[in-house]
Amino acid sequence: MLSILKRYLIGKPLKTTELGEQKLSNTKALAILSSDALSSVAYGPEQILIVLATVGAVAYWYSIPIGIGVLILLLALILSYRQIIFSYPHGGGAYVVSKQNLGVIPGLVAGGSLLVDYILTVAVSVSAGTDAITSAIPILHSHTVFIAVLLVIFITILNLRGLTESASILAYPVYLFVVALVIIIVVGLFNVITGNGPQVTHSPIGTTIPGGISLFLLLKAFSSGCSALTGVEAISNAIPNFKEPSERNAAKTLTMMGLILAVLFSGIMFLAYWYSITPNAEETVMSQLGSEIFGRNIIYYFIQGTTALILVLAANTGFSAFPLLAYNLASDKFMPRMYLLRGDRLGYSNGIITLGVASILLIIAFQGKTEQLIPLYAVGVFVPFTLSQTGMVIKWLREKPANWFPKMITNLVGALISALVSIIFLTTKFNQVWSILVFLPLIVYLFLTIRKHYEAVGDQLRLNNDIPDKIKGNIMIVPVAGITKVVERTMQYAQGIADEVYAVYISFDKESEQQMRDKWETWNPNVKLIVVHSEYREITRPLLKVIDQMEQKAHENGFEITVLIPQFITKKNWHNVLHNQSSLLLRAYLLHKRSVIVTTVPYRFKV
Amino acid sequence: MLSILKRYLIGKPLKTTELGEQKLSNTKALAILSSDALSSVAYGPEQILIVLATVGAVAYWYSIPIGIGVLILLLALILSYRQIIFSYPHGGGAYVVSKQNLGVIPGLVAGGSLLVDYILTVAVSVSAGTDAITSAIPILHSHTVFIAVLLVIFITILNLRGLTESASILAYPVYLFVVALVIIIVVGLFNVITGNGPQVTHSPIGTTIPGGISLFLLLKAFSSGCSALTGVEAISNAIPNFKEPSERNAAKTLTMMGLILAVLFSGIMFLAYWYSITPNAEETVMSQLGSEIFGRNIIYYFIQGTTALILVLAANTGFSAFPLLAYNLASDKFMPRMYLLRGDRLGYSNGIITLGVASILLIIAFQGKTEQLIPLYAVGVFVPFTLSQTGMVIKWLREKPANWFPKMITNLVGALISALVSIIFLTTKFNQVWSILVFLPLIVYLFLTIRKHYEAVGDQLRLNNDIPDKIKGNIMIVPVAGITKVVERTMQYAQGIADEVYAVYISFDKESEQQMRDKWETWNPNVKLIVVHSEYREITRPLLKVIDQMEQKAHENGFEITVLIPQFITKKNWHNVLHNQSSLLLRAYLLHKRSVIVTTVPYRFKV
């Protein structure tokens, strides 16, 4: 049943040899890897306005200089990441770059930060997408959490099916979103130029704020706007997914993405200012802008629909990056080994599933109101930005190849701006991002603990180079509850392979004890029957006593002790209720508490 | 941890030889076994008034003739059950009596009916007790379900501790309740005689009802009143718990209980009529009567407190009877074998736990409003009443001992009245009791299915009388994932006991395949390495292929195949996440789907 459902949802398993076919063309890669960055445009400008709105509409003009600041930062990041792409053609995630140039701990800080961040990406993007849907169709407003969870499940399944297939589905919405935003920007600007603009008037640039505006607030608005830059690192993590020459293709795609992002961000930012949009909880800024320019007609719904789609699909960036990062961490033994395994469809399914489950939990915990998570999400991006750019600076200084100086300066600027943004975040939004100071050290500690365990286990399992000695003999202990076919079969087996066989009967009363002795005598399978009386009607302890008595003798002779447990295999599952399941408990006890070898002899009921 | 908690709650285990000490004196037996019957007085009269209240206060006088009807039925039942006690000194539950005299199906109908009924007893009594508490302390009213569940847990634990200990706790409240009711009746009657009675006037006996009253309604009220008689069968089930001579003692106790029940029932019924108490959902009739006669002073709270206590403890009757009945059914193979086992404290703990859990589920499902269950509960009692009395009639007719005729007539009267009450229930309260017509056949069917399974299994397990042949040889298959200490240990073991050993390496790619071959060659433990390539990165299927290939050869030579699976025993539980758990799945698959013998070799990590 379950496996049929799985087959249907995930598709038929792929052979390992089919792996090569999953490479991405530039257009597809742009769609998959930049949906996160591009979709940030849907909430980045809004984040700036939310901060400015605390002063009043009169302060909205500040969004223009702040927006320019964000664009400069974007430029710096794009240039820095181009250099990372060429230096780390096998995938230069912040984890790899920081670890190689700065050391293990900075690497783990970057890795842990990104890992959590991808979970936040999924939760935030899907929630924002759901908001876009419920802004357009208010009747769905009370089902936000349910819709968001369904969407995450849907994306998870797409990713379990494999990258290429999801790419085809994902390419169109991203381009549609770009088209939709271009339409809104072009028509909006046309209105502005022709004077068909909005009724309300915006505060002119340079308007003085009564009472002034604090630097603190401006920095806060700037850092909020930086959330529009999350996701620009995605391409540098995924270089091996590009067609050859993969670095050049990746760099081209990155530049393309930077350009599109810059155009969309400045357009939306400017129009929001010009139309003097006030952010509110019920309707997104994008939705307000759409209604202002087009009214609620078909174009509005088209824009809103593609926004929802791209936000939901932005979550997909997390799904591309998380499993890969988890794989990298796992192959360095900082995460459980299971993240190394490819699933039926060749994706790292454990990473995909972990991400899906974690983000669903976040969405439920925050009841879909994940805008509170955006600052955390943004700071979680800028910490690894800073670390990887710093790593690059160190690399240039150490290796000093041709032309290293301008390259070093580029990364240094990137590092400094990123560090600045991180610090602004931590000071201006401390009450929203303090938790990163708790969980990052915790995660790093966990990584190190896991690594320590694996190393200790590895030492313990390593062989000294000699051929194993056989054991000298084998004592088999068979608990019996009566004389039946099951016991017969177990005895046949035990006598065939053991040097000594003992049947152990645990009696609860003297009567049955004598009966059993007599019956055994008659049946006589050439096996000694040991009868132990259990005063407390309990099986494990008396049996252990027998084992303990034999153990010493066994070890002196180089013998091993094996306990043979017959197990009924019932024909129907509910039949298990009708049969004593103490063999399961006994087995678990012997293995885990006493390290005794246990052989299970199945006996299948025909009825 | 868990076992310490268990020890603390349940007490230290008792030896089987301590069993004899658990016999009951008559006074203790009266307390334990009649709390159900006596406590019925707390809701029986109320049930009659609830029906009459649908006509109006003018109809309350009918409660007197109806009450007399109930008393006559009580007399018939007590006489009949005395005869059962002497005929079935080993415990004459309805199940045993019906099965022996009427056949298996009527026996199972009686048994199934009682089994469900004991669950209802617990749910109804505890809920009614909780009502008595919340009538007195209204602030607790919103926590009814929680309080009721806590009480059931408490009683369950008492019972797991063992019969005698609970008896000491239970004896006092029952006698206190009797004292409390005697006080209320004596003071109430004194008021009535001295004319200090109630302000409101009751409708005199014989008052004509405007518009008349239907026979249907009167019968309904009568059958409702019969719920006061539930529990009178308890003593006849528990004869072996009495001190010698157990039949005489049981019969004496039964008569005593009948007398007390008659006095209390008539007293309360009469006072409720005389004080013209109108039943309502917030306050029980008993509580109203108490306030009317004493006001809300200390005596009121004493009465209310003991009522709550006895109702809660009435549940205990269910806990004495259910495990015993389950034991009887299980020893006839109609119920799972686990109900035959005595727990640490010598009670049949599986029965006790089943009853506790089932009644908690009922209480939660009905949100503590179990008055809807009372009719179901009553009809579930009268069906086995009818069957066991009929069984006795058949027995007298068949055996015809001295004086059989009056005895037969006594049981015949009992059978007829019980049958009549059952039919009245089914016709007047069909919408509340119809479910018995569904679940009784279902339960009987389940009983028969279980028996059929056990018999089929028994046939299958029975030995023909020959000594088992040894198997001729043993092939061991050891899946290996690399060359480590674990593999070394497994090989030592396998080579020591098997005639042929094969190591199987499942490779996911060609590279590791060659590596493994080379390493194995160097290590060379004199074991053949079979390498299987798994295209779909999956372990079970390729391994099964190897097993299948060997199986035919093995069977031709009388060899057995054993798969040896190493299992890591981690030092801390969370370490399990860090190690591949596929061995567990593999083992389950081999045992359950293929009936292959599996040996688990534990390897304990030191870290």
XYZ file of C-alpha atoms in Angstrom, chain A residues 173-440:
268
model
C 6.504 30.951 -12.922
C 9.828 32.686 -12.360
C 9.804 34.191 -15.831
C 6.106 35.001 -15.532
C 6.887 36.825 -12.292
C 9.610 38.850 -13.978
C 7.190 39.682 -16.804
C 4.474 40.635 -14.312
C 6.806 42.944 -12.405
C 8.091 44.492 -15.593
C 4.467 45.204 -16.622
C 3.685 46.826 -13.289
C 6.869 48.910 -13.403
C 6.444 50.007 -17.024
C 2.767 50.924 -16.647
C 3.442 52.592 -13.303
C 6.299 54.681 -14.688
C 4.191 55.527 -17.743
C 1.469 56.809 -15.401
C 4.013 58.789 -13.437
C 5.459 60.391 -16.569
C 2.099 61.117 -18.211
C 0.797 62.514 -14.950
C -1.912 59.816 -14.596
C -0.322 58.986 -11.273
C -1.904 58.497 -7.892
C -4.397 60.838 -6.174
C -2.417 60.948 -2.934
C 0.779 62.919 -3.025
C 4.060 61.512 -1.797
C 6.363 63.470 0.472
C 9.015 65.066 -1.778
C 12.577 63.883 -1.391
C 14.274 65.946 1.276
C 11.100 66.747 3.247
C 12.075 67.527 6.832
C 10.531 65.249 9.416
C 8.953 67.134 12.322
C 10.938 65.971 15.333
C 13.633 64.488 13.072
C 14.400 60.857 12.324
C 17.037 58.914 14.160
C 20.041 57.274 12.502
C 19.034 54.166 14.393
C 15.730 54.046 12.554
C 17.339 54.655 9.182
C 19.832 51.857 9.776
C 17.008 49.635 10.863
C 15.116 50.408 7.646
C 18.282 49.754 5.629
C 18.925 46.409 7.255
C 15.284 45.497 6.703
C 15.719 46.280 3.043
C 18.718 43.975 2.927
C 16.343 41.063 3.346
C 15.742 41.602 -0.384
C 19.272 40.310 -0.963
C 18.830 36.938 0.643
C 19.344 34.174 -1.842
C 22.101 35.720 -3.972
C 24.539 33.095 -2.689
C 22.487 30.198 -4.088
C 24.244 30.078 -7.463
C 27.729 29.841 -5.967
C 26.689 26.733 -4.031
C 25.385 24.911 -7.048
C 28.101 25.284 -9.686
C 28.395 21.505 -10.322
C 24.745 21.502 -11.416
C 25.554 23.737 -14.404
C 26.461 22.458 -17.846
C 30.110 22.709 -18.853
C 31.943 25.118 -18.706
C 30.196 25.297 -15.390
C 32.035 28.256 -13.808
C 31.513 30.543 -16.788
C 27.853 29.535 -17.002
C 27.352 30.069 -13.299
C 29.046 33.487 -13.380
C 26.931 34.558 -16.358
C 23.769 33.429 -14.616
C 24.779 35.257 -11.437
C 25.328 38.533 -13.287
C 22.022 38.117 -15.103
C 20.258 37.558 -11.826
C 21.905 40.606 -10.263
C 20.710 42.778 -13.131
C 17.142 41.548 -13.003
C 17.061 41.898 -9.239
C 18.383 45.474 -9.415
C 15.787 46.514 -12.015
C 12.861 44.951 -10.179
C 13.913 46.214 -6.763
C 14.462 49.815 -7.854
C 11.253 49.869 -9.887
C 9.057 48.594 -7.093
C 10.803 50.725 -4.466
C 10.316 53.867 -6.546
C 6.666 53.200 -7.356
C 5.858 52.340 -3.742
C 7.340 55.690 -2.755
C 5.622 57.596 -5.556
C 2.232 56.016 -4.846
C 2.862 56.568 -1.146
C 1.837 53.024 -0.237
C 1.330 52.453 3.494
C 2.071 48.886 4.573
C -0.712 47.123 6.470
C -1.263 43.660 7.851
C -4.220 42.750 5.643
C -2.767 43.548 2.220
C 0.804 43.379 0.953
C 2.507 46.424 -0.592
C 2.668 44.600 -3.913
C -1.065 43.963 -3.820
C -1.791 47.618 -2.996
C 0.459 48.782 -5.807
C -1.272 46.421 -8.211
C -4.765 47.650 -7.242
C -3.659 51.310 -7.441
C -2.246 50.955 -10.930
C -4.651 48.479 -12.530
C -7.647 48.211 -10.216
C -8.684 44.683 -9.295
C -8.839 43.453 -12.869
C -7.309 40.469 -14.569
C -3.815 42.004 -14.675
C -3.932 42.523 -10.902
C -4.786 38.867 -10.376
C -2.074 37.824 -12.830
C 0.539 39.821 -10.883
C -0.733 38.554 -7.560
C -0.841 34.983 -8.823
C 2.700 34.991 -10.172
C 3.927 36.650 -6.964
C 2.354 33.887 -4.926
C 3.845 31.292 -7.234
C 7.368 32.659 -7.161
C 7.316 33.064 -3.397
C 6.208 29.497 -2.992
C 8.838 28.373 -5.466
C 11.516 30.485 -3.780
C 11.208 27.897 -1.080
C 12.637 25.612 -3.696
C 16.023 27.341 -3.454
C 16.151 26.060 0.094
C 15.365 22.602 -1.211
C 18.240 22.761 -3.697
C 20.749 24.112 -1.186
C 19.928 22.428 2.140
C 20.502 18.788 1.080
C 23.773 19.758 -0.629
C 25.057 21.590 2.441
C 23.921 18.748 4.692
C 25.808 16.375 2.383
C 28.965 18.469 2.695
C 28.673 18.613 6.480
C 27.905 14.902 6.674
C 30.865 13.946 4.529
C 33.036 15.897 6.956
C 31.297 13.881 9.729
C 29.622 16.913 11.298
C 26.165 15.604 10.523
C 24.599 12.122 10.590
C 25.681 9.789 7.829
C 22.147 9.451 6.492
C 22.510 12.788 4.672
C 25.049 11.128 2.387
C 22.576 8.722 0.831
C 20.842 9.339 -2.465
C 17.166 8.428 -2.554
C 15.220 6.571 -5.222
C 15.290 9.559 -7.541
C 18.954 10.394 -6.831
C 18.217 13.447 -4.680
C 19.510 13.491 -1.107
C 16.070 12.574 0.164
C 16.895 12.679 3.884
C 17.937 16.317 3.572
C 14.819 17.121 1.567
C 12.546 15.467 4.095
C 14.310 17.064 7.071
C 13.886 20.492 5.503
C 10.225 19.894 4.684
C 9.365 18.698 8.185
C 11.341 21.437 9.950
C 9.753 24.231 7.941
C 6.260 22.822 8.456
C 6.933 22.810 12.204
C 8.070 26.450 12.008
C 4.999 27.484 10.035
C 2.713 25.777 12.543
C 4.611 27.184 15.532
C 4.314 30.728 14.142
C 0.804 30.140 12.827
C 1.967 31.292 9.382
C 2.910 34.735 10.718
C 6.513 34.323 9.675
C 7.191 38.039 8.986
C 8.600 37.958 12.521
C 11.193 35.541 11.176
C 12.416 37.777 8.323
C 15.048 39.640 10.397
C 16.357 36.375 11.786
C 16.420 34.982 8.296
C 18.332 38.011 6.979
C 20.941 38.021 9.740
C 21.348 34.295 9.201
C 22.330 35.116 5.613
C 24.685 37.999 6.335
C 26.755 36.107 8.882
C 27.871 33.501 6.308
C 28.188 36.288 3.661
C 30.675 38.020 5.943
C 32.565 34.828 6.733
C 32.918 33.668 3.152
C 34.019 37.104 1.880
C 36.553 37.315 4.702
C 37.731 33.857 3.748
C 38.287 35.043 0.190
C 40.302 38.024 1.427
C 42.547 35.676 3.384
C 42.870 33.438 0.339
C 44.015 36.299 -1.908
C 46.483 37.472 0.723
C 47.912 33.996 1.125
C 48.047 32.853 -2.477
C 48.690 36.203 -4.172
C 47.974 35.112 -7.790
C 48.133 37.543 -10.726
C 45.824 40.521 -10.245
C 45.148 39.568 -6.644
C 44.956 43.114 -5.317
C 41.735 44.375 -6.978
C 40.154 40.986 -6.299
C 41.098 41.196 -2.673
C 39.653 44.720 -2.456
C 36.377 43.565 -4.044
C 35.959 40.808 -1.445
C 37.102 43.120 1.317
C 34.381 45.633 0.421
C 31.867 42.785 0.313
C 33.072 41.533 3.690
C 32.943 44.956 5.299
C 29.470 45.813 4.049
C 28.147 42.372 5.049
C 29.717 42.691 8.482
C 28.213 46.147 8.834
C 24.765 44.898 7.900
C 25.106 42.022 10.397
C 26.052 44.438 13.159
C 23.210 46.802 12.258
C 20.827 43.870 12.434
C 22.115 42.779 15.814
C 21.882 46.286 17.285
C 18.684 47.581 15.699
C 16.642 44.403 15.834
C 18.155 42.696 18.818
C 14.828 41.533 20.236
C 14.074 39.698 16.981
C 17.473 38.198 16.263
C 18.999 37.480 19.712
C 18.090 33.824 19.335
C 20.821 33.421 16.702
C 23.348 34.049 19.487
C 21.894 31.072 21.317
C 21.325 28.577 18.563
C 24.482 29.138 16.531
